[in-house]
């Protein structure tokens, strides 16, 4: 009897020891910049440790897969489900928790845009727990490279399909897709046709090669020097607008943004992500950006920023400012377009409506949490879900214009749409409050 009681007490002591040493690993899923990443990408955890996924802007998942099939859900595996987070959310991000049950590897990926050229997993958005070291058969590097290879195959297949299907908004194959964040369904990006054309203006002629979209303007410049198209950003009445809201421009034309009262930007985005600065297929930020332009309420001279149009591809812009309360200017409809095709599903009105839908201040950000536990063993292939998101690649080179201003009336100059919480590749760990000394004392008393 004494022996049984001692064993029971020892078991309780060991349980307390396990609880005391358990750690919590915080994993940031995406960030305010729209990066497709988990940060950190890989961790090493002990049995009983918790992995907490914090979902940032856009619409991501933490879905268990296998080393053999990095971008396919593992049957019976963990899955957070989609976690849409608006661009103007800055706190109370939704979470999903996994408790580590053994030391076998756990592999995860983001399911967004699965099986399409826009696959987040295919762009390298993967994560691992207890993977092998670099150089081993199951290293994280090998896992990520496999995911990127799948992405390259999907992109090649999409390009081939697009070429075979032809172009145009009216094609029966154009279909629909999902926005790059949130859950909105949007019209798919039209296929562009590469055109080589001889352009003649006055006494000058040259050959131009450009991507032509259905309904896009003629590529012939209005003049050798181009026309200047003035766009007023904001106003003395505090209006959150570009005026005009859209323009049609030809190559060599100059869009001259004149910034009025408050503190605004003209920042290039994409139709599928209206309130996020545009990125290329590799995730690099490529969108044009004026930077913040603070203008005092009593100003009479205004700063100017110019963008030169290089071709007739649609270019989308938004203001990345937020009010002191955190509301997004873009979410209030402060967007602008160059060469939007107005008789297509991707019109300016559709672009503005999407900005309001995804980033409007009345939108519920959908915070919450989930949890799960289990081992990391098993293999298999699951069917992917989700749909792809295209992006309109804007064009044009920019130069800084003239003008100066006093400090603006908006106190949130430069405020980002949300804190990313990213560390330098190492996750934060939180230990239980019970100290080792207290634990030893507690076990001694029990025995």
Coordinates of C-alpha atoms in Angstrom, one line a residue:
X1 CA 0.0 0.0 0.0
X2 CA 2.8 2.4 0.9
X3 CA 4.6 1.5 -2.3
X4 CA 1.4 2.2 -4.4
X5 CA 0.9 5.5 -2.7
X6 CA 4.5 6.5 -3.3
X7 CA 4.2 5.6 -7.0
X8 CA 1.0 7.6 -7.3
X9 CA 2.7 10.6 -5.7
X10 CA 5.7 10.2 -8.0
X11 CA 3.5 10.1 -11.0
X12 CA 1.8 13.3 -9.9
X13 CA 5.2 14.9 -9.4
X14 CA 6.3 13.9 -12.9
X15 CA 3.1 15.3 -14.3
X16 CA 3.7 18.6 -12.5
X17 CA 7.3 18.6 -13.9
X18 CA 5.9 18.1 -17.4
X19 CA 3.4 20.9 -17.0
X20 CA 6.1 23.2 -15.6
X21 CA 8.5 22.7 -18.5
X22 CA 6.0 22.8 -21.4
X23 CA 6.6 25.6 -23.8
X24 CA 4.3 27.7 -26.0
X25 CA 5.7 28.5 -29.5
X26 CA 4.0 31.5 -31.2
X27 CA 3.9 31.2 -35.0
X28 CA 2.9 34.2 -37.1
X29 CA 0.9 33.3 -40.2
X30 CA 1.3 36.0 -42.8
X31 CA 1.8 39.6 -41.7
X32 CA 0.6 43.2 -42.4
X33 CA 2.9 43.3 -45.5
X34 CA 1.0 40.5 -47.1
X35 CA 4.0 38.1 -47.0
X36 CA 3.2 34.5 -47.6
X37 CA 5.1 32.9 -44.8
X38 CA 5.0 31.3 -41.4
X39 CA 7.5 33.0 -39.0
X40 CA 9.5 31.1 -37.8
X41 CA 9.3 28.5 -40.6
X42 CA 10.4 25.6 -38.4
X43 CA 10.8 24.8 -34.7
X44 CA 11.8 21.9 -32.5
X45 CA 9.3 21.0 -29.7
X46 CA 9.0 18.5 -27.0
X47 CA 6.0 16.4 -26.1
X48 CA 3.4 18.5 -24.4
X49 CA 4.6 21.8 -25.9
X50 CA 2.0 23.9 -27.7
X51 CA 2.2 25.5 -31.2
X52 CA 0.0 28.5 -31.4
X53 CA -0.7 29.9 -34.9
X54 CA -1.5 33.6 -35.0
X55 CA -3.3 34.6 -38.3
X56 CA -2.5 38.0 -39.7
X57 CA -3.8 39.9 -42.7
X58 CA -5.2 38.0 -45.8
X59 CA -6.8 34.6 -45.5
X60 CA -4.6 31.7 -44.5
X61 CA -4.7 28.3 -43.0
X62 CA -2.5 26.0 -41.0
X63 CA -3.2 22.6 -42.5
X64 CA -1.2 19.5 -41.8
X65 CA 0.3 17.7 -44.8
X66 CA 3.1 15.2 -45.3
X67 CA 6.7 15.4 -46.4
X68 CA 5.8 13.4 -49.5
X69 CA 2.9 15.7 -50.5
X70 CA 3.6 19.2 -48.9
X71 CA 0.7 21.0 -50.5
X72 CA -2.0 18.3 -49.9
X73 CA -4.0 18.0 -46.7
X74 CA -3.2 14.9 -44.6
X75 CA -6.2 12.7 -44.1
X76 CA -7.3 13.2 -40.4
X77 CA -4.6 15.8 -39.9
X78 CA -4.9 19.2 -38.1
X79 CA -6.6 22.0 -40.0
X80 CA -7.3 25.4 -38.7
X81 CA -9.7 26.2 -41.6
X82 CA -9.5 29.5 -43.4
X83 CA -8.9 32.5 -41.1
X84 CA -9.8 35.7 -43.0
X85 CA -8.3 38.9 -41.5
X86 CA -8.9 42.3 -43.0
X87 CA -6.1 44.7 -43.8
X88 CA -7.2 47.2 -41.1
X89 CA -7.1 44.7 -38.2
X90 CA -4.2 45.4 -35.9
X91 CA -4.9 43.3 -32.8
X92 CA -6.9 40.3 -31.5
X93 CA -5.8 38.1 -34.4
X94 CA -7.4 34.6 -34.5
X95 CA -5.4 31.7 -33.3
X96 CA -5.2 27.9 -33.7
X97 CA -3.4 25.7 -31.2
X98 CA -1.7 22.3 -31.7
X99 CA -0.4 20.3 -28.8
X100 CA 2.7 18.2 -29.6
X101 CA 2.0 14.5 -28.8
X102 CA 5.4 13.0 -29.8
X103 CA 8.6 14.0 -31.4
X104 CA 7.8 12.8 -34.9
X105 CA 7.9 15.5 -37.6
X106 CA 4.7 17.6 -38.2
X107 CA 4.4 19.3 -41.6
X108 CA 2.0 22.2 -42.4
X109 CA 1.0 24.3 -45.3
X110 CA -1.4 27.1 -46.3
X111 CA -4.4 25.8 -48.3
X112 CA -5.2 29.2 -49.9
X113 CA -5.6 29.0 -53.7
X114 CA -4.8 25.3 -53.6
X115 CA -4.1 23.5 -56.9
X116 CA -3.8 26.9 -58.8
X117 CA -0.9 29.0 -60.0
X118 CA -1.6 31.3 -57.0
X119 CA -1.2 28.5 -54.4
X120 CA 0.3 29.9 -51.2
X121 CA 1.9 26.6 -50.5
X122 CA 3.3 26.6 -54.0
X123 CA 5.0 29.9 -53.2
X124 CA 6.7 28.4 -50.2
X125 CA 4.2 29.0 -47.4
X126 CA 5.0 25.9 -45.4
X127 CA 6.0 25.1 -41.8
X128 CA 7.5 22.2 -39.8
X129 CA 7.8 20.9 -36.3
X130 CA 10.7 18.6 -35.5
X131 CA 12.0 18.2 -39.1
X132 CA 15.4 16.7 -39.8
X133 CA 18.5 18.9 -40.0
X134 CA 19.7 20.3 -43.4
X135 CA 21.3 17.6 -45.4
X136 CA 19.0 14.9 -44.0
X137 CA 16.3 13.1 -46.0
X138 CA 13.5 15.0 -44.3
X139 CA 15.0 18.5 -43.8
X140 CA 12.8 21.6 -43.9
X141 CA 14.8 22.9 -46.9
X142 CA 13.8 19.8 -48.9
X143 CA 10.2 20.1 -47.7
X144 CA 10.0 23.7 -48.9
X145 CA 11.8 23.0 -52.2
X146 CA 9.2 20.3 -52.9
X147 CA 6.4 22.8 -52.3
X148 CA 8.0 25.4 -54.6
X149 CA 8.4 22.8 -57.3
X150 CA 4.7 22.1 -57.1
X151 CA 4.0 25.8 -57.4
X152 CA 6.2 26.0 -60.5
X153 CA 4.4 23.1 -62.0
X154 CA 1.0 24.7 -61.3
X155 CA 2.2 28.0 -62.8
X156 CA 3.4 26.3 -66.0
X157 CA 0.2 24.4 -66.3
X158 CA -1.9 27.6 -65.9
X159 CA 0.2 29.4 -68.5
X160 CA -0.3 26.6 -71.0
X161 CA -4.0 26.5 -70.3
X162 CA -4.3 30.2 -70.7
X163 CA -2.5 30.1 -74.0
X164 CA -4.7 27.3 -75.3
X165 CA -7.9 28.9 -74.2
X166 CA -7.3 32.3 -75.8
X167 CA -8.0 35.7 -74.1
X168 CA -10.8 37.9 -73.2
X169 CA -13.1 38.6 -70.3
X170 CA -15.9 37.0 -72.3
X171 CA -14.3 33.6 -72.5
X172 CA -16.3 30.8 -71.0
X173 CA -13.1 29.7 -69.3
X174 CA -12.4 33.0 -67.5
X175 CA -14.4 31.9 -64.4
X176 CA -13.9 33.3 -61.0
X177 CA -11.4 33.2 -58.2
X178 CA -11.1 34.4 -54.6
X179 CA -9.6 37.6 -53.4
X180 CA -6.0 37.4 -52.0
X181 CA -7.4 37.9 -48.5
X182 CA -10.9 37.6 -47.1
X183 CA -13.4 35.2 -48.7
X184 CA -14.9 37.3 -51.5
X185 CA -15.4 35.8 -55.0
X186 CA -14.0 38.0 -57.8
X187 CA -13.8 37.7 -61.6
X188 CA -10.7 35.9 -62.7
X189 CA -7.9 38.0 -64.3
X190 CA -8.2 38.1 -68.1
X191 CA -5.5 36.7 -70.3
X192 CA -3.2 39.1 -71.9
X193 CA -1.9 38.9 -75.5
X194 CA 1.6 39.9 -76.3
X195 CA 1.4 42.4 -79.1
X196 CA 4.2 43.8 -81.3
X197 CA 3.2 47.0 -83.0
X198 CA 4.7 49.9 -84.9
X199 CA 3.7 53.2 -83.4
X200 CA 3.9 56.5 -85.3
X201 CA 3.5 59.9 -83.6
X202 CA 4.1 63.0 -85.6
X203 CA 7.3 62.3 -87.6
X204 CA 8.6 59.6 -85.2
X205 CA 8.1 55.8 -85.5
X206 CA 9.1 53.0 -83.2
X207 CA 8.2 49.4 -82.5
X208 CA 6.6 48.6 -79.1
X209 CA 5.9 45.2 -77.5
X210 CA 3.2 45.2 -74.8
X211 CA 0.6 43.1 -73.1
X212 CA -2.8 43.9 -74.5
X213 CA -5.9 43.3 -72.4
X214 CA -9.5 43.0 -73.9
X215 CA -10.9 46.6 -74.0
X216 CA -7.6 48.3 -73.2
X217 CA -6.8 51.6 -75.0
X218 CA -4.8 52.0 -78.1
X219 CA -1.0 52.0 -77.3
X220 CA -0.3 55.1 -79.5
X221 CA 0.7 58.0 -77.3
X222 CA -1.2 61.2 -77.5
X223 CA 2.0 63.1 -78.2
X224 CA 5.8 62.4 -78.0
X225 CA 5.9 64.0 -74.6
X226 CA 2.6 62.6 -73.4
X227 CA -0.3 64.4 -71.7
X228 CA -0.4 65.3 -68.0
X229 CA -3.4 64.1 -66.2
X230 CA -4.0 65.8 -62.8
X231 CA -5.5 63.8 -59.9
X232 CA -6.4 65.5 -56.7
X233 CA -5.8 63.4 -53.6
X234 CA -8.0 64.3 -50.6
X235 CA -9.4 67.8 -50.2
X236 CA -9.8 70.7 -47.9
X237 CA -13.1 69.2 -46.6
X238 CA -11.3 66.1 -45.4
X239 CA -12.7 63.9 -48.2
X240 CA -11.2 60.5 -48.7
X241 CA -11.1 60.5 -52.4
X242 CA -9.1 60.7 -55.6
X243 CA -10.6 63.1 -58.1
X244 CA -11.2 61.9 -60.7
X245 CA -11.5 58.3 -59.3
X246 CA -10.3 56.7 -62.6
X247 CA -8.7 57.9 -65.8
X248 CA -7.8 56.5 -69.3
X249 CA -4.2 57.1 -70.2
X250 CA -1.9 56.2 -73.0
X251 CA 1.8 55.4 -73.0
X252 CA 4.0 58.4 -72.1
X253 CA 1.1 60.1 -70.3
X254 CA 1.9 61.3 -66.8
X255 CA -0.5 60.8 -63.9
X256 CA 0.2 63.8 -61.6
X257 CA -1.0 63.2 -58.1
X258 CA -1.5 66.5 -56.2
X259 CA -1.9 65.9 -52.4
X260 CA -4.3 68.1 -50.5
X261 CA -5.2 68.3 -46.8
X262 CA -4.6 65.4 -44.4
X263 CA -1.9 62.8 -45.0
X264 CA -2.4 60.4 -47.9
X265 CA -0.5 58.2 -50.2
X266 CA -0.9 56.9 -53.8
X267 CA 0.1 53.3 -53.5
X268 CA -0.1 50.6 -56.2
X269 CA -2.0 47.5 -55.4
X270 CA -3.7 44.7 -57.4
X271 CA -7.4 44.1 -58.2
X272 CA -7.4 40.9 -56.1
X273 CA -5.8 42.7 -53.1
X274 CA -7.0 46.3 -53.3
X275 CA -5.6 47.5 -50.0
X276 CA -2.2 45.8 -50.0
X277 CA 0.9 47.1 -51.9
X278 CA 1.4 45.0 -55.0
X279 CA 3.9 42.1 -55.0
X280 CA 5.3 40.0 -57.8
X281 CA 4.9 36.2 -58.1
X282 CA 7.9 35.7 -55.7
X283 CA 6.4 37.9 -53.0
X284 CA 8.7 40.9 -53.6
X285 CA 7.1 44.3 -53.1
X286 CA 7.0 46.0 -56.5
X287 CA 4.1 48.4 -56.3
X288 CA 4.7 52.1 -56.8
X289 CA 4.3 54.2 -53.7
X290 CA 4.3 58.0 -53.2
X291 CA 5.0 57.7 -49.5
X292 CA 2.9 59.7 -47.0
X293 CA 2.3 63.3 -48.0
X294 CA 1.2 65.3 -44.9
X295 CA -0.6 68.6 -45.8
X296 CA -1.7 71.2 -43.3
X297 CA -5.3 72.4 -43.1
X298 CA -4.3 75.9 -44.1
X299 CA -1.9 74.9 -46.9
X300 CA -2.1 76.8 -50.2
X301 CA 0.7 74.9 -52.0
X302 CA 0.6 71.1 -52.5
X303 CA 3.1 68.4 -53.0
X304 CA 3.0 66.5 -56.4
X305 CA 4.1 62.9 -57.3
X306 CA 4.2 61.8 -60.9
X307 CA 3.8 58.4 -62.5
X308 CA 4.6 57.8 -66.2
X309 CA 2.4 55.3 -68.0
X310 CA 4.3 52.8 -70.0
X311 CA 1.6 50.7 -71.5
X312 CA -2.2 50.2 -71.3
X313 CA -2.3 47.5 -68.6
X314 CA -4.8 48.5 -65.8
X315 CA -3.0 50.1 -62.8
X316 CA -4.7 50.1 -59.4
X317 CA -4.0 52.5 -56.5
X318 CA -5.1 53.0 -52.9
X319 CA -4.4 55.2 -49.9
X320 CA -2.6 53.2 -47.2
X321 CA -3.4 55.7 -44.4
X322 CA -5.5 54.8 -41.3
X323 CA -7.5 57.1 -39.0
X324 CA -6.5 57.4 -35.3
X325 CA -9.2 54.8 -34.6
X326 CA -7.6 52.4 -37.0
X327 CA -10.1 52.6 -39.9
X328 CA -8.6 52.2 -43.3
X329 CA -8.8 55.0 -45.9
X330 CA -8.8 52.3 -48.5
X331 CA -11.6 50.5 -46.7
X332 CA -13.6 53.7 -46.9
X333 CA -13.3 53.6 -50.7
X334 CA -10.2 55.8 -51.3
X335 CA -9.0 53.9 -54.4
X336 CA -8.1 55.0 -57.9
X337 CA -7.6 53.2 -61.3
X338 CA -5.8 53.9 -64.6
X339 CA -7.1 52.1 -67.7
X340 CA -9.7 50.0 -65.9
X341 CA -11.9 48.2 -68.4
X342 CA -15.3 49.6 -67.6
X343 CA -17.4 47.1 -69.6
X344 CA -15.7 44.1 -67.9
X345 CA -16.2 42.4 -64.5
X346 CA -13.0 44.1 -63.4
X347 CA -14.3 47.7 -63.6
X348 CA -13.4 50.5 -61.3
X349 CA -16.7 50.1 -59.5
X350 CA -15.9 46.4 -58.9
X351 CA -12.5 47.4 -57.5
X352 CA -13.9 50.0 -55.1
X353 CA -16.7 47.6 -54.0
X354 CA -14.0 44.9 -53.2
X355 CA -12.0 47.4 -51.2
X356 CA -15.1 48.3 -49.2
X357 CA -16.1 44.6 -48.7
X358 CA -12.6 43.4 -47.6
X359 CA -11.4 46.4 -45.6
X360 CA -14.5 48.4 -44.6
X361 CA -14.6 49.5 -41.0
X362 CA -17.9 47.7 -40.4
X363 CA -16.4 44.4 -41.4
X364 CA -16.2 41.7 -38.7
X365 CA -12.6 40.6 -38.6
X366 CA -13.6 37.2 -37.3
X367 CA -11.3 36.5 -34.4
X368 CA -11.4 33.3 -32.6
X369 CA -9.3 30.2 -31.7
X370 CA -9.2 26.5 -32.2
X371 CA -7.1 23.7 -30.8
X372 CA -6.0 20.2 -31.6
X373 CA -3.5 17.5 -30.6
X374 CA -2.0 14.4 -32.0
X375 CA 1.1 12.8 -33.4
X376 CA 3.0 13.7 -36.6
X377 CA 3.1 10.3 -38.2
X378 CA 1.3 9.2 -41.3
X379 CA 1.3 9.9 -44.9
X380 CA -1.2 10.2 -47.8
X381 CA -2.7 12.6 -50.3
X382 CA -5.7 14.7 -49.7
X383 CA -7.7 16.8 -52.1
X384 CA -6.8 20.5 -52.1
X385 CA -9.4 23.2 -51.8
X386 CA -9.7 26.9 -52.4
X387 CA -9.2 28.9 -55.5
X388 CA -6.6 31.1 -57.1
X389 CA -6.2 34.8 -57.0
X390 CA -4.8 36.7 -59.9
X391 CA -3.2 40.1 -59.9
X392 CA -3.0 42.9 -62.4
X393 CA 0.6 43.9 -62.9
X394 CA 0.7 47.7 -63.1
X395 CA 3.4 49.4 -65.1
X396 CA 5.1 52.7 -65.2
X397 CA 8.1 54.3 -63.5
X398 CA 7.8 57.1 -61.0
X399 CA 9.7 60.1 -60.0
X400 CA 9.3 62.4 -57.1
X401 CA 7.5 65.6 -57.9
X402 CA 7.7 69.1 -56.5
X403 CA 6.1 70.8 -53.6
X404 CA 6.3 70.8 -49.8
X405 CA 3.9 70.8 -46.9
X406 CA 3.6 71.4 -43.2
X407 CA 2.7 68.6 -40.9
X408 CA -0.6 66.9 -41.9
X409 CA -3.8 66.8 -39.8
X410 CA -3.8 63.0 -39.6
X411 CA -1.9 61.8 -36.5
X412 CA -1.3 58.4 -37.9
X413 CA 1.4 59.2 -40.4
X414 CA 3.0 56.1 -41.5
X415 CA 0.9 53.8 -39.4
X416 CA 0.8 50.3 -40.8
X417 CA -2.3 48.2 -41.1
X418 CA -1.2 45.7 -38.5
X419 CA 1.7 44.5 -36.5
X420 CA 3.3 41.5 -38.0
X421 CA 4.8 40.2 -34.8
X422 CA 7.6 38.5 -36.7
X423 CA 10.8 37.6 -34.9
X424 CA 14.3 37.0 -36.3
X425 CA 13.6 33.4 -37.2
X426 CA 13.2 32.3 -33.6
X427 CA 9.9 31.8 -31.8
X428 CA 9.1 33.2 -28.4
X429 CA 8.8 30.5 -25.7
X430 CA 6.7 30.8 -22.6
X431 CA 7.4 28.5 -19.7
X432 CA 4.9 27.5 -17.0
X433 CA 5.1 29.7 -13.9
X434 CA 6.3 26.9 -11.6
X435 CA 10.0 27.2 -11.0
X436 CA 12.3 24.2 -10.9
X437 CA 13.1 24.8 -7.2
X438 CA 9.4 24.9 -6.3
X439 CA 8.9 21.8 -8.3
X440 CA 11.6 19.9 -6.5
X441 CA 10.2 21.0 -3.2
X442 CA 6.7 20.0 -4.2
X443 CA 7.8 16.5 -5.2
X444 CA 9.8 16.1 -2.0
X445 CA 6.7 16.9 0.1
X446 CA 4.6 14.4 -1.9
X447 CA 7.2 11.7 -1.3

